[in-house]
PDB file of C-alpha atoms in Angstrom:
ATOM      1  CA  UNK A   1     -12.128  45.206  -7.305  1.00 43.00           C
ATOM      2  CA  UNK A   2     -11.077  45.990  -3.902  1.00 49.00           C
ATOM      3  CA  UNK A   3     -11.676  42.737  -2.630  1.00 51.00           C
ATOM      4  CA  UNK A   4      -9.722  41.230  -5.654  1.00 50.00           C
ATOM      5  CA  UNK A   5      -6.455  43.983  -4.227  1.00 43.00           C
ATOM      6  CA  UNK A   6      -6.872  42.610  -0.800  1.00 46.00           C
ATOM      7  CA  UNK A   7      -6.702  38.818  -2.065  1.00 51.00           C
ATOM      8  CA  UNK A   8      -3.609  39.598  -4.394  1.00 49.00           C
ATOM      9  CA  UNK A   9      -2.061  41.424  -1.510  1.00 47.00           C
ATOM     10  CA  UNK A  10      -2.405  38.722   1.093  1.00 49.00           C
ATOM     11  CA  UNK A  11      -1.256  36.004  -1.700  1.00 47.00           C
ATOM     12  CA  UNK A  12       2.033  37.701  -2.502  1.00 45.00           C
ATOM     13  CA  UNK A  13       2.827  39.144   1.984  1.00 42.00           C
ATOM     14  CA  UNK A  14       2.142  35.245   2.615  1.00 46.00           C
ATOM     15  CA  UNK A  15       4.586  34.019  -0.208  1.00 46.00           C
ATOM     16  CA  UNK A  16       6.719  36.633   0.586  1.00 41.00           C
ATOM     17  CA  UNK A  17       6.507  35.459   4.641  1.00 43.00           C
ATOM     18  CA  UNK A  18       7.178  31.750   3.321  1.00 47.00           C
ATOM     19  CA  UNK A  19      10.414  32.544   1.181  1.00 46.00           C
ATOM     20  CA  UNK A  20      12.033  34.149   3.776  1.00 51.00           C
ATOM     21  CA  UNK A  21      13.513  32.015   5.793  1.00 49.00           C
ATOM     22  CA  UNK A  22      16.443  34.484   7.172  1.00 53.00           C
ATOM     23  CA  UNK A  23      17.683  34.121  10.886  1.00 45.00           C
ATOM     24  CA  UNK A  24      15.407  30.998  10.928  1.00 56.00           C
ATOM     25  CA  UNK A  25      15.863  27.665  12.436  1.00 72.00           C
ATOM     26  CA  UNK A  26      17.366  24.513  10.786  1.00 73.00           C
ATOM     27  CA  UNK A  27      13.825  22.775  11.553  1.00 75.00           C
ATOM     28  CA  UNK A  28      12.196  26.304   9.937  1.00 84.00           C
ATOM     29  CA  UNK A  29      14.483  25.989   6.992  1.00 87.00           C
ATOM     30  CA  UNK A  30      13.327  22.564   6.434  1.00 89.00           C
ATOM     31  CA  UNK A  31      10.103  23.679   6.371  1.00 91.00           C
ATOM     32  CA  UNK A  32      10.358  26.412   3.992  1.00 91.00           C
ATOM     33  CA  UNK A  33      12.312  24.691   1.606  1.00 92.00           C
ATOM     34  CA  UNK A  34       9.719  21.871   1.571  1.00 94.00           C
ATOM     35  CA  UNK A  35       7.231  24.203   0.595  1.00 93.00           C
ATOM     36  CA  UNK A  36       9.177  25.986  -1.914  1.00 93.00           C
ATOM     37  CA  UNK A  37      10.072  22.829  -3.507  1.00 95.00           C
ATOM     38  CA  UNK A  38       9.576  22.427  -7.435  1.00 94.00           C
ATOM     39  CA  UNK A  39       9.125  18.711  -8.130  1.00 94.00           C
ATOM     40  CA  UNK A  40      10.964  18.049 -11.276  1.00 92.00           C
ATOM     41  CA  UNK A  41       8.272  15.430 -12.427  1.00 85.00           C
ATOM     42  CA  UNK A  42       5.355  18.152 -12.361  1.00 87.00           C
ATOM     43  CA  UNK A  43       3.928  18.407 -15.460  1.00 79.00           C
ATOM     44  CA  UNK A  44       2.625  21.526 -17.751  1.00 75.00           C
ATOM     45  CA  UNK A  45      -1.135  22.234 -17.773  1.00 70.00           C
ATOM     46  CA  UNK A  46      -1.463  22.106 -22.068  1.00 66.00           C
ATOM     47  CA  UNK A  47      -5.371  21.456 -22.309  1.00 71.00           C
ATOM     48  CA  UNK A  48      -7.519  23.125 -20.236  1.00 79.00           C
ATOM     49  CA  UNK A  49      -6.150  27.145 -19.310  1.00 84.00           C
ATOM     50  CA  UNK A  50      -8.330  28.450 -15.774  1.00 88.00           C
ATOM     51  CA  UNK A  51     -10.861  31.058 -16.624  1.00 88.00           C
ATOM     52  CA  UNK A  52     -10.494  32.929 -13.601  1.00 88.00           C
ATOM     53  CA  UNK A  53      -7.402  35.636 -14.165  1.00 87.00           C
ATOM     54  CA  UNK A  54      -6.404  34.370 -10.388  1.00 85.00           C
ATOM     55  CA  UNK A  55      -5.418  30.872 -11.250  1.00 87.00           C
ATOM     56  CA  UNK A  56      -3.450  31.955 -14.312  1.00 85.00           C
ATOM     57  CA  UNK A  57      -0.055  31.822 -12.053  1.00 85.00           C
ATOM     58  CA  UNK A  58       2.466  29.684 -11.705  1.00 86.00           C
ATOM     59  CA  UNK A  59       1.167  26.717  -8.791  1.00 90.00           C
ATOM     60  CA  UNK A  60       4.235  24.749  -8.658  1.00 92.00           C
ATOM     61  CA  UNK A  61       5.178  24.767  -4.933  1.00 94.00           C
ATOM     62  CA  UNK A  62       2.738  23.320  -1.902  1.00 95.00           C
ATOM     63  CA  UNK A  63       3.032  26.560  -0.777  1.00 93.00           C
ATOM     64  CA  UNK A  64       1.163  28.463  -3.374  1.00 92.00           C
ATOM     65  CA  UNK A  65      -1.118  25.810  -3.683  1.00 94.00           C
ATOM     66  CA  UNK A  66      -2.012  25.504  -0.664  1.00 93.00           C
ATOM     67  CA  UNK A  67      -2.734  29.215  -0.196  1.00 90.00           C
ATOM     68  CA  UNK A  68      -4.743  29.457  -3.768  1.00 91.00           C
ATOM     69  CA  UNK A  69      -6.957  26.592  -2.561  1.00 92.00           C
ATOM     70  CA  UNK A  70      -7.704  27.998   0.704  1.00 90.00           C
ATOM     71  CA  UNK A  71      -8.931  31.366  -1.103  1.00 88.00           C
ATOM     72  CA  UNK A  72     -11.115  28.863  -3.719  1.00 89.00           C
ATOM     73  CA  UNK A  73     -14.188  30.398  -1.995  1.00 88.00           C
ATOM     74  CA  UNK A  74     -13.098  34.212  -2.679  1.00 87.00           C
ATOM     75  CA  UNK A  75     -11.899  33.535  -5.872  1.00 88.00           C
ATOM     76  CA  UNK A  76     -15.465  32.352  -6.837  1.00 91.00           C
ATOM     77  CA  UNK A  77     -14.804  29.459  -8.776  1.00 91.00           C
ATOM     78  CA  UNK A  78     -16.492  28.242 -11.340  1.00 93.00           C
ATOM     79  CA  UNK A  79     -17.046  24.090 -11.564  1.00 94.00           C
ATOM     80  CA  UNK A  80     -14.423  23.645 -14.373  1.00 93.00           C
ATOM     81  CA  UNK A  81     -11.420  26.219 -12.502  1.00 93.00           C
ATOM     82  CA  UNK A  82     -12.189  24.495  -9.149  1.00 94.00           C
ATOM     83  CA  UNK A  83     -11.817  20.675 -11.027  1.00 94.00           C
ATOM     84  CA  UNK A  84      -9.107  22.061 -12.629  1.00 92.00           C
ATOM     85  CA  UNK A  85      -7.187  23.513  -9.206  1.00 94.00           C
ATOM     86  CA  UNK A  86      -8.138  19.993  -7.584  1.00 95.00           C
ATOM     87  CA  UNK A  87      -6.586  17.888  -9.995  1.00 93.00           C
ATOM     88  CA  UNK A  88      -3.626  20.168 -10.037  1.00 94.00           C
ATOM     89  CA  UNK A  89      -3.408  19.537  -6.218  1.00 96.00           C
ATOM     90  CA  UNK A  90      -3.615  15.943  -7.255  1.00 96.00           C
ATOM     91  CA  UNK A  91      -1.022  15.906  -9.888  1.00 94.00           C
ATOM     92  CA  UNK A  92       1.433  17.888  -7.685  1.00 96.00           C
ATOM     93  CA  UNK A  93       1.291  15.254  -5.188  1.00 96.00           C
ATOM     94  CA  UNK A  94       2.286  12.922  -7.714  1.00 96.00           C
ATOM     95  CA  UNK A  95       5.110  14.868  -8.960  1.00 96.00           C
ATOM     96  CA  UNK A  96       6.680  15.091  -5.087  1.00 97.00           C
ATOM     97  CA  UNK A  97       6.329  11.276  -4.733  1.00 97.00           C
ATOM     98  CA  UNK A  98       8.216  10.437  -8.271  1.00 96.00           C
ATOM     99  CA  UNK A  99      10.911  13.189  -6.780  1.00 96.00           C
ATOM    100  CA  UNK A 100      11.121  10.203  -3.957  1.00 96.00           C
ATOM    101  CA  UNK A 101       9.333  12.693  -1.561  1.00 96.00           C
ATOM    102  CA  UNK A 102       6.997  10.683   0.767  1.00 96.00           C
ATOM    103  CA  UNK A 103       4.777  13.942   2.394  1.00 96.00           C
ATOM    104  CA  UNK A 104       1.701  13.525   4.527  1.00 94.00           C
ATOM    105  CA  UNK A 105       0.107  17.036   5.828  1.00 93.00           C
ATOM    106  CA  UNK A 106      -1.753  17.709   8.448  1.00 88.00           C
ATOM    107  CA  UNK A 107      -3.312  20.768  10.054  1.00 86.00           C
ATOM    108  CA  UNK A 108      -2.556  22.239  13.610  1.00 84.00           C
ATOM    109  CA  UNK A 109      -3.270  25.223  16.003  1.00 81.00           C
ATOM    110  CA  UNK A 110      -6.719  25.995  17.120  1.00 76.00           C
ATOM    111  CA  UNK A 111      -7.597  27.010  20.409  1.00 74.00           C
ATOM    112  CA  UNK A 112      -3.587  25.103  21.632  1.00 70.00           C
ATOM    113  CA  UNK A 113      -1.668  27.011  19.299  1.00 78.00           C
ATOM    114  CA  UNK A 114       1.086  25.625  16.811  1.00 81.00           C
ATOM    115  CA  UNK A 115       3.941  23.835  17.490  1.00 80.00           C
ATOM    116  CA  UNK A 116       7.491  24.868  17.906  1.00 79.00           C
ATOM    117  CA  UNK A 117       8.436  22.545  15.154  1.00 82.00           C
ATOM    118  CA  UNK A 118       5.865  22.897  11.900  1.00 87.00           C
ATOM    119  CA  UNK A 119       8.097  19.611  10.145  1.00 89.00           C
ATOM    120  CA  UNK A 120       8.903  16.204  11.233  1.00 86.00           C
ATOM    121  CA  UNK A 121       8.790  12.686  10.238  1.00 87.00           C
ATOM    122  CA  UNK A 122       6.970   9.242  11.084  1.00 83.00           C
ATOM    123  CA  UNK A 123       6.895   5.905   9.767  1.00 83.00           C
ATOM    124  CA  UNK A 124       3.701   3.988   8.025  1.00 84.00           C
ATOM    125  CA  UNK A 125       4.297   0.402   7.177  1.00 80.00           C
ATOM    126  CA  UNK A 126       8.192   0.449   7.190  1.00 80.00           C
ATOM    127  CA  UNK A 127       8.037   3.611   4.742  1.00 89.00           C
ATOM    128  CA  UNK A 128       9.661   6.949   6.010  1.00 91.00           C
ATOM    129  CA  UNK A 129       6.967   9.880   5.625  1.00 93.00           C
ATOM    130  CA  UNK A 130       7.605  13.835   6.223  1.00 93.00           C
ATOM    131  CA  UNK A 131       4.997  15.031   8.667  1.00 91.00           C
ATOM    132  CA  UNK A 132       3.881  18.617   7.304  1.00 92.00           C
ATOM    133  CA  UNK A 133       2.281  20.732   9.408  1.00 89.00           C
ATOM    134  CA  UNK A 134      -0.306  23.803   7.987  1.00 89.00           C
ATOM    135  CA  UNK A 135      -0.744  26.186  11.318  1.00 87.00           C
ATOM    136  CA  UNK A 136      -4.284  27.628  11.769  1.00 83.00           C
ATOM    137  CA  UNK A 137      -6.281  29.747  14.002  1.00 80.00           C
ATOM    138  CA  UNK A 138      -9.581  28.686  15.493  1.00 75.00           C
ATOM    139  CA  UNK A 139     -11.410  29.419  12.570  1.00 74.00           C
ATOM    140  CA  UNK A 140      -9.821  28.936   9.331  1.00 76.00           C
ATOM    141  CA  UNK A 141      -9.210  25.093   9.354  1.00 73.00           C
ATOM    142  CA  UNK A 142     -11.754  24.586   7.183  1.00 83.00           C
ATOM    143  CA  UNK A 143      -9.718  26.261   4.742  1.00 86.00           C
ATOM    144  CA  UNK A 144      -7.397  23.571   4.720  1.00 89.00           C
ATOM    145  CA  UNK A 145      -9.816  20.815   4.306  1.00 91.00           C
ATOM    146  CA  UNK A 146      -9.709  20.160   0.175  1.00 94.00           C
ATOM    147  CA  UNK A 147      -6.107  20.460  -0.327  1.00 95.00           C
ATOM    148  CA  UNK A 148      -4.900  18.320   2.675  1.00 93.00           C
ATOM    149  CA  UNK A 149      -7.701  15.756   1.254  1.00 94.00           C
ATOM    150  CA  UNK A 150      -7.036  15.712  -1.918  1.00 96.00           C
ATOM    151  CA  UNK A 151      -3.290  15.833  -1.336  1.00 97.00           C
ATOM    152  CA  UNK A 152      -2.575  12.962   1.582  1.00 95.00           C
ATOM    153  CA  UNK A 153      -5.361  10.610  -0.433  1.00 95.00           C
ATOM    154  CA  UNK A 154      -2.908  10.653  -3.517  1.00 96.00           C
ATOM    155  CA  UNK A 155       0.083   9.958  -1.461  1.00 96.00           C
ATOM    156  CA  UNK A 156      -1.338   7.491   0.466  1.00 95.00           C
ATOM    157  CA  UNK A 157      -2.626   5.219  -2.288  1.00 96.00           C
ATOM    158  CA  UNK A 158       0.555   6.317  -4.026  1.00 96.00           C
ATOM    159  CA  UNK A 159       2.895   4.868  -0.723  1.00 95.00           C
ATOM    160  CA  UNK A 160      -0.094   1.683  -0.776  1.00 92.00           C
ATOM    161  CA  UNK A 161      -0.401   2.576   2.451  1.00 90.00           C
ATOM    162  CA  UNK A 162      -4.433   2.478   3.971  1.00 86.00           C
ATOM    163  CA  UNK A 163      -5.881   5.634   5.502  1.00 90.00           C
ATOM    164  CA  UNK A 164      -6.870   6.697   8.786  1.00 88.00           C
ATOM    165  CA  UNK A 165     -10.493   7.516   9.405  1.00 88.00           C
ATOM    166  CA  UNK A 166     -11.895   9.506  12.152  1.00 87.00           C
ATOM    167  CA  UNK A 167     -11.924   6.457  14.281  1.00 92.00           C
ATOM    168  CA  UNK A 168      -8.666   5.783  13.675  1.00 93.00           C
ATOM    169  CA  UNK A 169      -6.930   7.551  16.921  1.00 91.00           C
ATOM    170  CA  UNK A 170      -9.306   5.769  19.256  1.00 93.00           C
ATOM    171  CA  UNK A 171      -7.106   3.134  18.822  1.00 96.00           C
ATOM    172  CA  UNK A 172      -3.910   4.045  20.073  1.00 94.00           C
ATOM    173  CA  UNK A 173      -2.428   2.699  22.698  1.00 94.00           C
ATOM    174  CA  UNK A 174      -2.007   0.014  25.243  1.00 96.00           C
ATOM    175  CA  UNK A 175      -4.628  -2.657  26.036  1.00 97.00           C
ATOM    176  CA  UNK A 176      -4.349  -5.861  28.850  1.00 96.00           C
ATOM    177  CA  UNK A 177      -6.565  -8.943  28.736  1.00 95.00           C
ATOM    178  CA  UNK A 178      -6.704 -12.948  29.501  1.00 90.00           C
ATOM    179  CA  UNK A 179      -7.042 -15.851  26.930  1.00 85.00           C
ATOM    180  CA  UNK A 180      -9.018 -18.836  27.314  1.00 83.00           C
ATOM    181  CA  UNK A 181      -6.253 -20.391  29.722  1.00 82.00           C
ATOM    182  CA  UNK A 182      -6.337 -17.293  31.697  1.00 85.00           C
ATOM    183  CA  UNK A 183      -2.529 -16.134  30.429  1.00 87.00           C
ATOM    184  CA  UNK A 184      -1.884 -12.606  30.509  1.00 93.00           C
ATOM    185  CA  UNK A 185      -2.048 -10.887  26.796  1.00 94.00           C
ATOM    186  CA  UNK A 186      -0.744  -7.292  26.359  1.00 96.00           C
ATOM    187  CA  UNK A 187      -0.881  -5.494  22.363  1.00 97.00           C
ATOM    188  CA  UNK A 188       0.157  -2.513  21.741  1.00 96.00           C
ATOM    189  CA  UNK A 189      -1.187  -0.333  19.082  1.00 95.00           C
ATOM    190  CA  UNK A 190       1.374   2.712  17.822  1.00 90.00           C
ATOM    191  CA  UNK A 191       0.581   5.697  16.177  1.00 85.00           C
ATOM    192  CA  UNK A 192       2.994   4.243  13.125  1.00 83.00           C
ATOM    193  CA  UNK A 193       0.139   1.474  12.512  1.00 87.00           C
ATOM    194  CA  UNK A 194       2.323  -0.989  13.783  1.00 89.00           C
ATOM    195  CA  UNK A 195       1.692  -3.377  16.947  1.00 93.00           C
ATOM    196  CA  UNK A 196       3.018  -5.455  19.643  1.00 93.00           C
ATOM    197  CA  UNK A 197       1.458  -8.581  20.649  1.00 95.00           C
ATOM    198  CA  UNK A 198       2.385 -11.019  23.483  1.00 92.00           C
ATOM    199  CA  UNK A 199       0.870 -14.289  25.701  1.00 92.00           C
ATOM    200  CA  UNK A 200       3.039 -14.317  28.916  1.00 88.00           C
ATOM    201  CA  UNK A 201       3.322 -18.016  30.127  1.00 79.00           C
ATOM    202  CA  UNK A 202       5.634 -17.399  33.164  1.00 71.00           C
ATOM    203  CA  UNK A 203       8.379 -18.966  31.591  1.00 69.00           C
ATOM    204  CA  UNK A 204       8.413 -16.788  28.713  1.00 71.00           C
ATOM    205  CA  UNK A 205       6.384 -14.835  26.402  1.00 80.00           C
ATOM    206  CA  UNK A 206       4.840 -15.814  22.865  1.00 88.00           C
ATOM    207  CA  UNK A 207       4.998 -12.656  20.945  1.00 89.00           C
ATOM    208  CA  UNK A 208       4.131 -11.677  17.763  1.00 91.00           C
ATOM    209  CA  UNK A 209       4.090  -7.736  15.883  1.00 89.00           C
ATOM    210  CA  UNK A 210       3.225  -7.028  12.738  1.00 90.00           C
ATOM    211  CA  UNK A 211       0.943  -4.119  10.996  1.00 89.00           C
ATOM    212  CA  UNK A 212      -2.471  -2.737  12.161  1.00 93.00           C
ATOM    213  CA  UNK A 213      -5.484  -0.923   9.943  1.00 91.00           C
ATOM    214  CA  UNK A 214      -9.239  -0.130  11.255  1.00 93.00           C
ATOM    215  CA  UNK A 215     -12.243  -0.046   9.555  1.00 89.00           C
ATOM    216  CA  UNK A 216     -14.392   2.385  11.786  1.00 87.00           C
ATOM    217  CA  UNK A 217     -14.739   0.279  15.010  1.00 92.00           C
ATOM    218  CA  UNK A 218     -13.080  -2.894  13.770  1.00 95.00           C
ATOM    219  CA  UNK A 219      -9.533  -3.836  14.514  1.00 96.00           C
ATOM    220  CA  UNK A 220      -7.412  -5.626  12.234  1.00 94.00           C
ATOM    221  CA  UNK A 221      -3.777  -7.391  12.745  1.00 94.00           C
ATOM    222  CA  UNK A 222      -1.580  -9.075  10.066  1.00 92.00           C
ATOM    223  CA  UNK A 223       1.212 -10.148  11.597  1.00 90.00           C
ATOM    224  CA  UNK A 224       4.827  -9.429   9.273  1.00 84.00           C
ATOM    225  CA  UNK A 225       6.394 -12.455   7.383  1.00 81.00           C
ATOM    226  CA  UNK A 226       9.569 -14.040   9.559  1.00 75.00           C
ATOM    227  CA  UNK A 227      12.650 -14.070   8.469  1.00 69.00           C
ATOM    228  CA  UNK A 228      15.337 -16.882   8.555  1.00 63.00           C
ATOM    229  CA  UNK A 229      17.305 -15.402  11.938  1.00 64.00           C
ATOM    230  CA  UNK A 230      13.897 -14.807  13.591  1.00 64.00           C
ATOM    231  CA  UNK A 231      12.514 -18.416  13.052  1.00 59.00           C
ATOM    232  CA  UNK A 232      16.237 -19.865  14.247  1.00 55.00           C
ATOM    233  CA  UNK A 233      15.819 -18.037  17.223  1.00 62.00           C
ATOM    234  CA  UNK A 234      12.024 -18.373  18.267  1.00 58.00           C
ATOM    235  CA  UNK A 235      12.955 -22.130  17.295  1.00 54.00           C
ATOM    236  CA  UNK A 236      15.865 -22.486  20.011  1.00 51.00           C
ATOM    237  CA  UNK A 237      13.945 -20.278  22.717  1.00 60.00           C
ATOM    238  CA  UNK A 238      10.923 -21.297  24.737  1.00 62.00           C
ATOM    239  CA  UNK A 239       8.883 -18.855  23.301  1.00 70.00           C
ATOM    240  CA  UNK A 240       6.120 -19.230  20.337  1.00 83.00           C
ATOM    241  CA  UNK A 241       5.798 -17.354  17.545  1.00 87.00           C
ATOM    242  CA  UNK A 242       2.310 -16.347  16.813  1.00 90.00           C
ATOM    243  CA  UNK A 243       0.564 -15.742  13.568  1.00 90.00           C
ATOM    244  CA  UNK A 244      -2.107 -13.662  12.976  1.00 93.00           C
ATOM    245  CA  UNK A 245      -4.107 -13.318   9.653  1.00 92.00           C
ATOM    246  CA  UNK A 246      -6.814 -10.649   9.586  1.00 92.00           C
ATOM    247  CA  UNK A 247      -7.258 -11.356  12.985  1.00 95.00           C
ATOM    248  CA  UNK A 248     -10.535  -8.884  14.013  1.00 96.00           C
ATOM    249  CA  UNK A 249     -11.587  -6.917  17.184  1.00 96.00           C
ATOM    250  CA  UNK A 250     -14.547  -4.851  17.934  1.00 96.00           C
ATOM    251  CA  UNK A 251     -13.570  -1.501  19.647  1.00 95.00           C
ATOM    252  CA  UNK A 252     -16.137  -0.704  22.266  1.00 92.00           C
ATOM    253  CA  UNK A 253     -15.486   2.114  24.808  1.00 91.00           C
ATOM    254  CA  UNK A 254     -12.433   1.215  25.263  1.00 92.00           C
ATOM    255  CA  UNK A 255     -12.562  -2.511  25.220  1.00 95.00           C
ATOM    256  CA  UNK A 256     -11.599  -4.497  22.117  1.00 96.00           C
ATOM    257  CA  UNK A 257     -13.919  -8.194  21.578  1.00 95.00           C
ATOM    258  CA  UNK A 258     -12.504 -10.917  19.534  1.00 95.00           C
ATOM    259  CA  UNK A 259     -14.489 -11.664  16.299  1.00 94.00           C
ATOM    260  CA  UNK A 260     -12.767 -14.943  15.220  1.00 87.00           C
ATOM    261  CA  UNK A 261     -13.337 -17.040  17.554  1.00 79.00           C
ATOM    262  CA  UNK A 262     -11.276 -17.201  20.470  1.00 83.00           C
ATOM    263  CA  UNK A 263     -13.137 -14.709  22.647  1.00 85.00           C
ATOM    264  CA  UNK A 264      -9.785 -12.475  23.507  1.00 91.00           C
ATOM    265  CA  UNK A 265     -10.817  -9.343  25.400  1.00 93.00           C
ATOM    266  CA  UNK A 266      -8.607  -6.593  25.910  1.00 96.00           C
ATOM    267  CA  UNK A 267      -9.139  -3.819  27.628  1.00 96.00           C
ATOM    268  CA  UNK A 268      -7.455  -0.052  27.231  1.00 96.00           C
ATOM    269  CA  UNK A 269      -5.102   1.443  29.854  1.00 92.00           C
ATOM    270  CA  UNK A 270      -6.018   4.963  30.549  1.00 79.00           C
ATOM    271  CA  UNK A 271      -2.872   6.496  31.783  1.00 66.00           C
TER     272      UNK A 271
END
């Protein structure tokens, strides 16, 4: 029972602490109206009513959500009342992204602390994306894990958009090669999954950009469709524009290796 008091009273100083935004930033007002949000599209549980007295609340906000899920362990859970609390995570993701809410969260802190700013935004194949933050200290992460799962894999194949992987940030950044004719190639590789791509001749650069994914250590680059203006213009310059379909690297240690055929290496520029 005491246990059970100490839960309930964390639960209710946190959601206290996160609707109480006074003498706080605009950034920290952002942020605490985000997770106070009610999505208008979230529908009523009708079926299946939680056997554990805990979950028999009101989880309508990624606030409360978050902070229920992150107890699951405490609470004890039983298989049905923890299937039931992740599909609710799932189904509340929905609701934000028929609201026109495009959220992807992420966890931060540790051992470097948390950031000034706990809200911000980034961009994933042309699509404008809220970049939450959930602050942690060096051990609680792990409380985290299932809702910021469950939650960014529903808006990401909501947004069509293709996940990162743990390989994924190995990628970043700028890499420096030769082709076959010994030109000098640069790509660059954003955070934003899109990329940079040119062949400098001397007299002028063939260049081409487009979207990037990974599957573990394999790079892949579709390059985006042209537009009227664009093909007028690469037509009356000197420059080429270049086309890539699926185009493939290997990412060794720092080096990416050409799989279709023309034997590009690149290598990575450690600043």
């Amino acid at each position: 029972m005491r246990k059970i008091v100490f839960i309930l009273n964390l639960i209710f100083s946190t959601l206290i602490f996160a609707q109480n935004p006074e003498s706080s930033t605009l950034y920290e007002k952002e942020y605490y109206d985000l997770i106070n949000y009610v999505p208008k599209n979230l529908e009523l549980d009708s079926i299946y009513k939680p056997e554990s007295r805990l979950l028999q609340v009101e989880l309508n906000t990624i606030s409360s959500l978050h902070i229920y899920s992150g107890l699951r362990d405490e609470f004890k859970l039983n298989e049905k009342d923890t299937k039931w609390l992740d599909t609710k995570i799932d189904r509340f993701a929905t609701a934000l992204f028929l609201d026109g809410k495009r959220i992807l969260v992420r966890a931060v802190g540790g051992y470097s602390g948390c950031p000034d700013k706990m809200i911000d935004t980034l961009r994933l194949n042309n699509i404008e994306i809220i970049d939450l933050k959930f602050c942690h200290t060096c051990t609680d992460a792990i409380r985290d894990e299932n809702f910021i799962r469950i939650f960014n894999d529903r808006m990401y194949s909501l947004m069509k958009i293709e996940p990162p992987n743990k390989k994924t940030k190995l990628f970043y950044g700028e890499y420096i090669g030769r082709n076959k004719d010994k030109f000098e190639i640069k790509l660059i590789l954003k955070e934003d999954r899109t990329f940079k791509f040119w062949v400098n001749k001397g007299h002028g650069s063939d260049f081409t950009e487009g979207l990037w994914k990974n599957t573990n250590e394999t790079l892949i680059l579709n390059s985006r469709n042209l537009n009227k203006d664009d093909a007028i213009n690469f037509a009356l310059s000197s420059a080429k524009w270049i086309e890539f379909n699926d185009l493939e690297f290997h990412l060794k240690k720092g080096k990416l290796i050409e799989l279709n055929g023309e034997n590009r290496k690149l290598k990575q520029i450690v600043e």
